[in-house]
Amino acid sequence: MKIAIDAMGGDYAPAEIVKGAVQAAQTYPETELILVGQPERIAEFLTTTDCPRNLSVREAAEVISMEEHPAQAVRKKKDSSIVVATRMVKEGEADAVVSAGSTGAQMAAGLLGLGRIKGIDRPAIGTVIPTLEGGKLLLDVGANPDAKPENLVQYAIMGSIYAEKILGINNPRVALLNIGTEETKGNELAQTTYPLLKGAPINFIGNLEGRDLPFGRADVTVCEGFVGNVVIKTTEGLAGALFQLIKEKITATTVRKLGALAIKPGLKEIAQMMDYAEYGGAPLLGVNGISVICHGSSKQKAIFNAIRVARECVESQFIEKIRQELPPLKK
């Protein structure tokens, strides 16, 4: 198995990307990992003493920044790290690509370089969100702001396969994110999608309200990209604000500081449960190849876990599983 890693993508690239790749190479000696990017910058964080034999570097001279228009940059910068890494998957030089760079650029590279799986109209960006019942999948979180009902049905099927094959959830519960649990609730998109989901080959449990997400009452929650993106960023902001508030309040006085020592282990466990780095990333669902998207602020642990996800996608033949499930949907 060979996995291409975009060494130049992300807020902490290439330092944290290299660290995560080194850890993964040491953990999975049977997997060949290829850091794609500018060799001179990668070399600053990769010495000959800590470079495992199954870790190599593939040169890519250009970098796509977060500020650039994704599709235009992908077309223009043919030698950028994300384009080269994706091309390696297309040409069979790698089985998967992992990147923490521009999500838009990775999606454009996936669409232009890998193409869509037959039967998929538009891809979806899935993300694993922490809940009281463990990691659950939310999609789409930004690939397609103006989805159609058939898009959401395709997302549901792909998400169900991912939850089963990668997250290890048997017969995953799939829900439609809505403003109420009743079948007649929601806008035209939600009301039209509901009966289609009922007839799809999934374990559809109905509508789910936003307040139910943190409790893990569905294993896969489907929505259009505009709503999903707002949900995920609101959740991240709320979690950050809550932990900051807790820290301020429990250290406000000497007595509280003493009490904080007693609950510190519990707070660490909570922080670990809510840490996106534990899940690493999720594949861009619907493209004809494995392209794992990581959080832009990913550090070593997140990159390591993203590589683990990529390995699991390859081992489970994830793309082939999607192909097998989709034909019943086609007219």
Tab-separated table of C-alpha atoms in Angstrom:
chain	number	residue	atom	x	y	z
A	1	MET	CA	0.000	0.000	0.000
A	2	LYS	CA	1.247	3.477	-0.905
A	3	ILE	CA	-0.138	6.734	0.513
A	4	ALA	CA	0.749	10.183	-0.838
A	5	ILE	CA	0.797	12.972	1.761
A	6	ASP	CA	0.524	16.639	0.849
A	7	ALA	CA	3.441	17.929	2.929
A	8	MET	CA	2.784	21.584	2.093
A	9	GLY	CA	-0.918	21.788	2.984
A	10	GLY	CA	-2.145	23.062	6.351
A	11	ASP	CA	-1.531	25.739	8.944
A	12	TYR	CA	1.453	23.877	10.389
A	13	ALA	CA	2.986	22.496	7.200
A	14	PRO	CA	5.436	21.062	6.604
A	15	ALA	CA	6.672	20.555	10.199
A	16	GLU	CA	3.618	18.832	11.719
A	17	ILE	CA	2.823	16.971	8.501
A	18	VAL	CA	6.299	15.454	8.502
A	19	LYS	CA	6.030	14.506	12.183
A	20	GLY	CA	2.719	12.747	11.591
A	21	ALA	CA	4.093	10.942	8.547
A	22	VAL	CA	7.176	9.766	10.453
A	23	GLN	CA	4.986	8.420	13.273
A	24	ALA	CA	2.754	6.619	10.775
A	25	ALA	CA	5.739	5.173	8.902
A	26	GLN	CA	7.108	3.781	12.158
A	27	THR	CA	3.706	2.383	13.148
A	28	TYR	CA	2.902	0.872	9.745
A	29	PRO	CA	6.229	-0.404	8.371
A	30	GLU	CA	4.430	-2.369	5.629
A	31	THR	CA	2.943	0.846	4.166
A	32	GLU	CA	4.959	3.124	1.884
A	33	LEU	CA	4.395	6.805	2.665
A	34	ILE	CA	5.359	9.523	0.204
A	35	LEU	CA	5.693	13.156	1.306
A	36	VAL	CA	4.828	15.370	-1.652
A	37	GLY	CA	6.180	18.912	-1.691
A	38	GLN	CA	9.292	21.048	-1.713
A	39	PRO	CA	12.229	18.794	-0.737
A	40	GLU	CA	14.327	21.564	0.792
A	41	ARG	CA	11.548	22.595	3.185
A	42	ILE	CA	10.634	19.010	4.040
A	43	ALA	CA	14.315	18.236	4.740
A	44	GLU	CA	14.341	20.840	7.524
A	45	PHE	CA	12.135	18.532	9.587
A	46	LEU	CA	13.247	15.153	8.269
A	47	THR	CA	16.736	14.066	9.283
A	48	THR	CA	18.432	10.905	8.094
A	49	THR	CA	18.335	9.528	11.633
A	50	ASP	CA	14.539	9.710	12.040
A	51	CYS	CA	13.553	8.894	8.457
A	52	PRO	CA	12.069	5.384	8.271
A	53	ARG	CA	12.924	3.314	5.217
A	54	ASN	CA	9.279	3.292	4.103
A	55	LEU	CA	9.083	7.111	3.980
A	56	SER	CA	10.195	9.003	0.872
A	57	VAL	CA	9.854	12.432	-0.718
A	58	ARG	CA	8.323	13.304	-4.090
A	59	GLU	CA	9.117	16.771	-5.395
A	60	ALA	CA	6.337	19.259	-6.131
A	61	ALA	CA	7.591	22.804	-6.599
A	62	GLU	CA	4.334	24.738	-6.160
A	63	VAL	CA	1.943	25.316	-3.261
A	64	ILE	CA	-1.731	26.316	-3.378
A	65	SER	CA	-2.596	28.776	-0.622
A	66	MET	CA	-5.906	29.139	1.182
A	67	GLU	CA	-6.477	32.517	-0.470
A	68	GLU	CA	-6.349	31.249	-4.060
A	69	HIS	CA	-9.421	30.317	-6.085
A	70	PRO	CA	-9.400	26.498	-5.806
A	71	ALA	CA	-10.361	25.423	-9.337
A	72	GLN	CA	-8.243	28.103	-11.012
A	73	ALA	CA	-5.225	27.271	-8.844
A	74	VAL	CA	-5.528	23.536	-9.534
A	75	ARG	CA	-5.668	24.168	-13.291
A	76	LYS	CA	-2.793	26.645	-13.193
A	77	LYS	CA	-0.461	25.002	-10.699
A	78	LYS	CA	0.052	21.559	-12.195
A	79	ASP	CA	3.149	21.044	-10.043
A	80	SER	CA	1.507	21.917	-6.722
A	81	SER	CA	1.700	19.393	-3.897
A	82	ILE	CA	-2.025	18.563	-3.799
A	83	VAL	CA	-2.268	18.208	-7.596
A	84	VAL	CA	0.824	15.984	-7.805
A	85	ALA	CA	-0.336	13.834	-4.862
A	86	THR	CA	-3.789	13.408	-6.413
A	87	ARG	CA	-2.278	12.608	-9.795
A	88	MET	CA	-0.256	9.852	-8.147
A	89	VAL	CA	-3.526	8.217	-7.075
A	90	LYS	CA	-4.992	8.654	-10.548
A	91	GLU	CA	-1.956	7.049	-12.210
A	92	GLY	CA	-1.683	4.194	-9.702
A	93	GLU	CA	1.502	5.428	-8.011
A	94	ALA	CA	-0.405	5.755	-4.728
A	95	ASP	CA	-3.557	4.202	-3.285
A	96	ALA	CA	-4.689	7.305	-1.386
A	97	VAL	CA	-3.887	10.961	-0.799
A	98	VAL	CA	-3.995	12.823	2.531
A	99	SER	CA	-4.030	16.623	2.831
A	100	ALA	CA	-4.681	19.337	5.417
A	101	GLY	CA	-4.452	22.104	2.839
A	102	SER	CA	-7.163	24.073	1.062
A	103	THR	CA	-10.326	21.962	1.116
A	104	GLY	CA	-11.529	23.661	-2.053
A	105	ALA	CA	-8.280	22.853	-3.842
A	106	GLN	CA	-8.396	19.243	-2.696
A	107	MET	CA	-11.979	18.918	-3.893
A	108	ALA	CA	-11.104	20.526	-7.244
A	109	ALA	CA	-8.067	18.249	-7.613
A	110	GLY	CA	-10.260	15.256	-6.797
A	111	LEU	CA	-12.942	16.179	-9.311
A	112	LEU	CA	-10.549	17.157	-12.097
A	113	GLY	CA	-7.916	14.511	-11.402
A	114	LEU	CA	-9.903	11.505	-10.198
A	115	GLY	CA	-13.386	12.212	-11.530
A	116	ARG	CA	-16.651	11.136	-9.920
A	117	ILE	CA	-17.747	7.623	-9.136
A	118	LYS	CA	-20.339	6.547	-11.693
A	119	GLY	CA	-23.743	7.289	-10.228
A	120	ILE	CA	-22.597	10.201	-8.063
A	121	ASP	CA	-23.725	13.625	-9.256
A	122	ARG	CA	-21.771	15.680	-6.720
A	123	PRO	CA	-19.223	14.725	-4.056
A	124	ALA	CA	-19.648	15.435	-0.360
A	125	ILE	CA	-17.253	16.404	2.377
A	126	GLY	CA	-17.867	14.285	5.427
A	127	THR	CA	-16.482	14.984	8.879
A	128	VAL	CA	-16.471	12.855	11.991
A	129	ILE	CA	-17.893	14.841	14.896
A	130	PRO	CA	-17.343	13.902	18.553
A	131	THR	CA	-20.506	12.966	20.465
A	132	LEU	CA	-21.388	11.306	23.763
A	133	GLU	CA	-21.640	8.047	21.803
A	134	GLY	CA	-18.287	8.411	20.033
A	135	GLY	CA	-17.475	9.728	16.569
A	136	LYS	CA	-20.412	10.156	14.180
A	137	LEU	CA	-20.447	11.271	10.558
A	138	LEU	CA	-21.921	14.568	9.333
A	139	LEU	CA	-22.137	15.320	5.610
A	140	ASP	CA	-22.063	17.439	3.565
A	141	VAL	CA	-20.067	20.145	5.357
A	142	GLY	CA	-19.189	22.374	2.432
A	143	ALA	CA	-18.770	20.700	-0.940
A	144	ASN	CA	-22.248	21.464	-2.269
A	145	PRO	CA	-24.145	24.400	-0.685
A	146	ASP	CA	-27.148	24.006	-3.009
A	147	ALA	CA	-27.880	20.291	-2.941
A	148	LYS	CA	-30.815	18.552	-4.572
A	149	PRO	CA	-32.796	15.708	-2.972
A	150	GLU	CA	-31.019	13.060	-5.049
A	151	ASN	CA	-27.670	14.449	-3.867
A	152	LEU	CA	-28.675	13.974	-0.245
A	153	VAL	CA	-29.750	10.397	-0.922
A	154	GLN	CA	-26.369	9.659	-2.471
A	155	TYR	CA	-24.654	11.261	0.543
A	156	ALA	CA	-26.710	9.061	2.856
A	157	ILE	CA	-25.677	5.865	1.075
A	158	MET	CA	-22.003	6.815	0.932
A	159	GLY	CA	-22.078	7.945	4.552
A	160	SER	CA	-23.706	4.703	5.645
A	161	ILE	CA	-20.991	2.675	3.916
A	162	TYR	CA	-18.293	4.817	5.519
A	163	ALA	CA	-19.811	4.474	8.997
A	164	GLU	CA	-19.967	0.702	8.631
A	165	LYS	CA	-16.640	0.005	6.933
A	166	ILE	CA	-14.428	2.669	8.552
A	167	LEU	CA	-16.095	3.666	11.825
A	168	GLY	CA	-17.070	0.058	12.525
A	169	ILE	CA	-20.773	0.744	13.165
A	170	ASN	CA	-23.068	-2.139	12.300
A	171	ASN	CA	-26.247	-1.146	10.431
A	172	PRO	CA	-25.619	2.595	10.992
A	173	ARG	CA	-28.578	4.838	11.748
A	174	VAL	CA	-28.994	7.548	9.090
A	175	ALA	CA	-30.915	10.763	9.760
A	176	LEU	CA	-31.851	13.916	7.875
A	177	LEU	CA	-30.924	17.147	9.663
A	178	ASN	CA	-34.081	19.216	10.009
A	179	ILE	CA	-35.890	21.793	12.151
A	180	GLY	CA	-38.203	19.169	13.642
A	181	THR	CA	-38.598	15.423	13.896
A	182	GLU	CA	-41.980	15.196	12.153
A	183	GLU	CA	-41.976	13.882	8.595
A	184	THR	CA	-43.703	17.038	7.278
A	185	LYS	CA	-41.169	19.454	8.828
A	186	GLY	CA	-38.620	21.531	6.974
A	187	ASN	CA	-38.176	23.383	3.720
A	188	GLU	CA	-38.938	22.019	0.266
A	189	LEU	CA	-35.562	20.259	0.051
A	190	ALA	CA	-36.078	18.403	3.339
A	191	GLN	CA	-39.678	17.445	2.600
A	192	THR	CA	-38.786	16.128	-0.851
A	193	THR	CA	-35.744	14.244	0.402
A	194	TYR	CA	-37.500	12.483	3.290
A	195	PRO	CA	-39.521	9.928	1.252
A	196	LEU	CA	-36.519	9.260	-0.975
A	197	LEU	CA	-34.430	8.375	2.063
A	198	LYS	CA	-37.200	6.086	3.302
A	199	GLY	CA	-36.905	4.109	0.094
A	200	ALA	CA	-33.110	4.039	-0.022
A	201	PRO	CA	-31.075	0.937	0.964
A	202	ILE	CA	-30.085	2.389	4.346
A	203	ASN	CA	-31.247	2.305	7.968
A	204	PHE	CA	-33.103	5.627	7.809
A	205	ILE	CA	-34.453	6.725	11.209
A	206	GLY	CA	-36.095	10.008	10.175
A	207	ASN	CA	-35.388	13.646	10.943
A	208	LEU	CA	-32.849	14.809	13.498
A	209	GLU	CA	-32.726	18.223	15.141
A	210	GLY	CA	-29.464	20.090	15.617
A	211	ARG	CA	-29.583	19.725	19.390
A	212	ASP	CA	-29.518	15.928	18.998
A	213	LEU	CA	-26.150	15.871	17.224
A	214	PRO	CA	-23.925	16.067	20.354
A	215	PHE	CA	-25.807	13.139	21.890
A	216	GLY	CA	-24.967	10.813	18.977
A	217	ARG	CA	-28.576	9.889	18.235
A	218	ALA	CA	-27.688	9.118	14.626
A	219	ASP	CA	-24.547	7.524	13.209
A	220	VAL	CA	-24.800	9.443	9.927
A	221	THR	CA	-26.503	12.821	9.601
A	222	VAL	CA	-27.172	14.245	6.139
A	223	CYS	CA	-27.670	17.873	5.098
A	224	GLU	CA	-26.716	20.296	2.335
A	225	GLY	CA	-23.245	21.831	2.440
A	226	PHE	CA	-24.343	25.309	3.527
A	227	VAL	CA	-26.110	24.022	6.638
A	228	GLY	CA	-23.412	21.451	7.396
A	229	ASN	CA	-20.637	24.016	7.226
A	230	VAL	CA	-22.477	26.360	9.592
A	231	VAL	CA	-23.148	23.474	11.997
A	232	ILE	CA	-19.556	22.234	12.124
A	233	LYS	CA	-18.028	25.688	12.578
A	234	THR	CA	-20.585	26.663	15.209
A	235	THR	CA	-19.856	23.418	17.053
A	236	GLU	CA	-16.098	24.013	16.943
A	237	GLY	CA	-16.502	27.584	18.165
A	238	LEU	CA	-18.892	26.596	20.944
A	239	ALA	CA	-16.579	23.827	22.174
A	240	GLY	CA	-13.612	26.200	22.209
A	241	ALA	CA	-15.561	28.907	24.048
A	242	LEU	CA	-16.912	26.398	26.582
A	243	PHE	CA	-13.482	25.019	27.473
A	244	GLN	CA	-12.081	28.543	27.758
A	245	LEU	CA	-14.934	29.525	30.073
A	246	ILE	CA	-14.446	26.418	32.227
A	247	LYS	CA	-10.733	27.127	32.531
A	248	GLU	CA	-11.344	30.741	33.550
A	249	LYS	CA	-14.003	29.928	36.125
A	250	ILE	CA	-12.351	26.957	37.853
A	251	THR	CA	-9.108	28.902	38.305
A	252	ALA	CA	-10.727	32.180	39.411
A	253	THR	CA	-9.980	31.649	43.134
A	254	THR	CA	-7.524	29.670	45.245
A	255	VAL	CA	-10.256	27.369	46.517
A	256	ARG	CA	-11.441	26.641	42.986
A	257	LYS	CA	-7.868	25.942	41.860
A	258	LEU	CA	-7.591	23.282	44.563
A	259	GLY	CA	-10.847	21.753	43.388
A	260	ALA	CA	-9.649	21.910	39.803
A	261	LEU	CA	-6.765	19.580	40.660
A	262	ALA	CA	-9.279	16.926	41.663
A	263	ILE	CA	-11.262	17.118	38.442
A	264	LYS	CA	-8.300	17.664	36.113
A	265	PRO	CA	-8.142	13.992	34.948
A	266	GLY	CA	-11.845	14.102	34.067
A	267	LEU	CA	-11.423	17.343	32.129
A	268	LYS	CA	-8.550	15.805	30.176
A	269	GLU	CA	-10.751	12.846	29.238
A	270	ILE	CA	-13.494	15.205	28.054
A	271	ALA	CA	-10.995	17.221	26.010
A	272	GLN	CA	-9.737	14.016	24.395
A	273	MET	CA	-13.285	12.933	23.511
A	274	MET	CA	-13.940	16.305	21.860
A	275	ASP	CA	-10.622	16.445	19.999
A	276	TYR	CA	-11.034	16.264	16.201
A	277	ALA	CA	-7.421	15.065	15.976
A	278	GLU	CA	-8.526	11.693	17.357
A	279	TYR	CA	-10.428	11.090	14.098
A	280	GLY	CA	-7.828	12.618	11.761
A	281	GLY	CA	-9.981	13.229	8.716
A	282	ALA	CA	-12.519	11.744	6.344
A	283	PRO	CA	-12.477	10.954	2.623
A	284	LEU	CA	-13.985	13.190	-0.005
A	285	LEU	CA	-17.010	11.026	-0.720
A	286	GLY	CA	-17.991	10.516	-4.343
A	287	VAL	CA	-14.674	10.955	-6.158
A	288	ASN	CA	-13.169	7.961	-7.912
A	289	GLY	CA	-10.255	7.531	-5.537
A	290	ILE	CA	-9.398	7.907	-1.866
A	291	SER	CA	-8.717	11.523	-0.944
A	292	VAL	CA	-8.702	12.132	2.823
A	293	ILE	CA	-9.436	15.688	3.945
A	294	CYS	CA	-7.924	16.891	7.232
A	295	HIS	CA	-8.660	19.946	9.356
A	296	GLY	CA	-6.539	22.924	8.324
A	297	SER	CA	-5.044	23.203	11.806
A	298	SER	CA	-4.039	19.534	11.929
A	299	LYS	CA	-0.907	18.695	13.856
A	300	GLN	CA	1.043	15.459	14.240
A	301	LYS	CA	-1.691	13.395	15.914
A	302	ALA	CA	-4.353	14.414	13.393
A	303	ILE	CA	-2.087	13.660	10.434
A	304	PHE	CA	-1.167	10.276	11.908
A	305	ASN	CA	-4.847	9.403	12.351
A	306	ALA	CA	-5.701	10.676	8.867
A	307	ILE	CA	-3.121	8.281	7.433
A	308	ARG	CA	-4.734	5.532	9.511
A	309	VAL	CA	-8.116	6.433	7.966
A	310	ALA	CA	-6.594	6.322	4.476
A	311	ARG	CA	-5.183	2.849	5.196
A	312	GLU	CA	-8.574	1.638	6.411
A	313	CYS	CA	-10.286	3.010	3.298
A	314	VAL	CA	-7.837	1.158	1.065
A	315	GLU	CA	-8.039	-2.083	3.045
A	316	SER	CA	-11.850	-2.067	3.104
A	317	GLN	CA	-12.052	-1.369	-0.657
A	318	PHE	CA	-14.230	1.593	0.207
A	319	ILE	CA	-14.581	2.936	-3.342
A	320	GLU	CA	-15.670	-0.447	-4.674
A	321	LYS	CA	-18.259	-0.754	-1.893
A	322	ILE	CA	-19.797	2.571	-2.967
A	323	ARG	CA	-19.921	1.444	-6.586
A	324	GLN	CA	-21.753	-1.723	-5.579
A	325	GLU	CA	-24.403	0.133	-3.537
A	326	LEU	CA	-25.243	2.908	-5.999
A	327	PRO	CA	-26.781	1.123	-9.040
A	328	PRO	CA	-30.262	0.713	-7.443
A	329	LEU	CA	-30.545	4.497	-7.301
A	330	LYS	CA	-30.084	5.061	-11.003
A	331	LYS	CA	-33.100	5.436	-13.257
